[in-house]
Amino acid sequence: GQNIDQPTEMTATEGAIVQINCTYQTSGFNGLFWYQQHAGEAPTFLSYNVLDGLEEKGRFSSFLSRSKGYSYLLLKELQMKDSASYLCALLDSNYQLIWGAGTKLIIKP
Amino acid sequence: DVKVTQSSRYLVKRTGEKVFLECVQDMDHENMFWYRQDPGLGLRLIYFSYDVKMKEKGDIPEGYSVSREKKERFSLILESASTNQTSMYLCASRSGGGETDTQYFGPGTRLTVL
């Protein structure tokens, strides 16, 4: 079967760095997505990784290790507007997305 | 910019009522999806469609049906609403050109069934 785990909630301070982890088990893998979802709004795309390594995009970076079934999203120079839920989603062998429950990130001044 | 719109942001219905949730996308995407999102459970796929008049069951299709008569429009139907269908419903679309293309979401409909 398939399973995705990520922490339910994290707290960080404005200006700091935070790493949100995602671990998964799957028999087929075609990539891993990260989405951001502000309260009451739709998820929006942040990143996609299919090969091992780090993908950097401004203040946000995403890392993947396929052998370990592990990904993380790194947010630098945190701003209050980064308070949101961050969703990890696995693209399975049928090219369907399997979603994690999301990590609620709380930013404190 | 891709735009996905949903017919209502908030909806309140009574048990047993028939409910229609409509989704429209303006980017000529082949693939459209209906999810529900509940606290602690993440997004769960109800139905999806790869083309007009085509539909496939997702992980939790029971109690729901869908209709895709036009490429841009994908409707979710609750034949007889029940209280356990109170949830946030999210529609998404994706180009069929590449399997790894991102999904674009509508703003969601928060449905309450009394």
PDB file of C-alpha atoms in Angstrom, chain A residues 4 6 8 85 87 99-103, chain B residues 37-44:
ATOM      1  CA  ILE A   4       2.461   9.444   3.613  1.00  0.00           C
ATOM      2  CA  GLN A   6       4.089  14.538   7.895  1.00  0.00           C
ATOM      3  CA  THR A   8       0.514  17.775  12.128  1.00  0.00           C
ATOM      4  CA  SER A  85      -0.653  24.352   5.836  1.00  0.00           C
ATOM      5  CA  LEU A  87       0.765  19.485   1.861  1.00  0.00           C
ATOM      6  CA  TRP A  99      -1.981  13.331  -0.326  1.00  0.00           C
ATOM      7  CA  GLY A 100      -0.542  13.675   3.137  1.00  0.00           C
ATOM      8  CA  ALA A 101      -2.748  15.203   5.835  1.00  0.00           C
ATOM      9  CA  GLY A 102      -0.746  18.432   5.781  1.00  0.00           C
ATOM     10  CA  THR A 103       1.449  20.298   8.253  1.00  0.00           C
TER      11      THR A 103
ATOM     12  CA  GLN B  37     -10.828  17.691   2.555  1.00  0.00           C
ATOM     13  CA  ASP B  38     -11.440  16.943   6.207  1.00  0.00           C
ATOM     14  CA  PRO B  39      -9.266  17.906   9.194  1.00  0.00           C
ATOM     15  CA  GLY B  40      -6.511  15.387   9.837  1.00  0.00           C
ATOM     16  CA  LEU B  41      -7.353  13.311   6.762  1.00  0.00           C
ATOM     17  CA  GLY B  42      -5.846  15.270   3.910  1.00  0.00           C
ATOM     18  CA  LEU B  43      -7.313  15.434   0.440  1.00  0.00           C
ATOM     19  CA  ARG B  44      -9.284  12.369  -0.630  1.00  0.00           C
TER      20      ARG B  44
END
